[in-house]
């Protein structure tokens, strides 16, 4: 359905209507960046959008109070009758891609007031956020979200779900024994060490987000359900949750400087799981993480599921392309829809595919052979010469996006 909600960068504050809105006799609709004086109304909106808003309200209060990079214009709004009815917030961050770090954002707090849903406002506010990003030179957004909603908007699932589950009941001996460096709850002074471990061991995958070595970035928002542990010799850390994953202790993030530290950290986590009456340690970290490798060697089970709720959205292609490549698409690009795009090399068309499929290729989630096997690109089959070049220029990796401790309530 054609939508005419516009706004953002170029057309800030433009008044417009959706076709759906018109048919319902809605008043004029404005899509724009927030101003500081909108904050109380945005907070009210967040309270109305989510039934149990502790999590979302906490993210709003915490980031607006602490994040020095978050400015009012990074919150995008759909406003009717002078009240915001849909909202989306961008936390500006450097994002890692297969081509290196690029300016980007974490997308969060996307919501529409229940009484205004189904009129295109949710799509409009996300589309506006992407246009805003493009206008500010931000190339890629990463986030978790409702698959059916974001797939329609041209966003691509790129973060696979990984689990390495180690039963602790059967563990004994060296790993569980005493004499290993103990785990302690990380304090404010640990932020620089944690940031350095994170940069070296965690933020090494496409989709990772850079984190500052400042205390607010590393604060745990709800200690009832989460802990940030650091080895007492500070050679490893782990962020864990207690409220999820059945009986297991859920390890959301783990970094160890070497194999000895990995043994110490996994042993400490297993002891912690046992102390809390949990039967397993569940590592939600890539399989090549030292702790996941060690857990597997000790008898853990691995589970890998294709990406479903972990998304990337590309808002500028150039920083994600090797030299000689370019992407042709409508002008201006059609954000908020999964339209067709063309990948070219030195001016020559190579392939056509949906925006989401190209996003999977440039983020290193799907290889050209995967896309071809799925029938997601044309021509089909792709000539071997082009395919072999694309194989070399767009190698498949393992995108992984790990959210900072302050983003979790439950
Ligand atoms: C998700 C949400 C923002 C959508 O807002 P909305 O204004 O109703 O969405 P739109 O009218 O712009 O819908 C755009 C498209 O997404 C679809 N859609 C909307 N909400 C959806 C949902 N929850 N799940 C799947 N698809 C959805 C619509 O059917 C529409 O598709 P169509 O164009 O093919 O008809 C809104 O339902 C909401 O605030 N939900 C609660 C908060 C939430 O879950 N937010 C985070 C999303 S991860």
PDB file of C-alpha atoms in Angstrom, residues 12 24 31 54 80 168 217 256 264 280 361:
ATOM      1  CA  UNK A  12      11.742  17.842   8.812  1.00  0.00           C
ATOM      2  CA  UNK A  24     -10.252   7.022   8.786  1.00  0.00           C
ATOM      3  CA  UNK A  31       7.004  12.755  11.180  1.00  0.00           C
ATOM      4  CA  UNK A  54       9.678  -1.632  33.089  1.00  0.00           C
ATOM      5  CA  UNK A  80      -0.838  13.540  15.425  1.00  0.00           C
ATOM      6  CA  UNK A 168      26.974 -28.763  35.537  1.00  0.00           C
ATOM      7  CA  UNK A 217      28.079   1.496  29.690  1.00  0.00           C
ATOM      8  CA  UNK A 256      38.892 -14.635  28.469  1.00  0.00           C
ATOM      9  CA  UNK A 264      38.861 -20.224  35.368  1.00  0.00           C
ATOM     10  CA  UNK A 280      23.429 -26.053  33.337  1.00  0.00           C
ATOM     11  CA  UNK A 361      25.581 -10.792   1.737  1.00  0.00           C
TER      12      UNK A 361
END
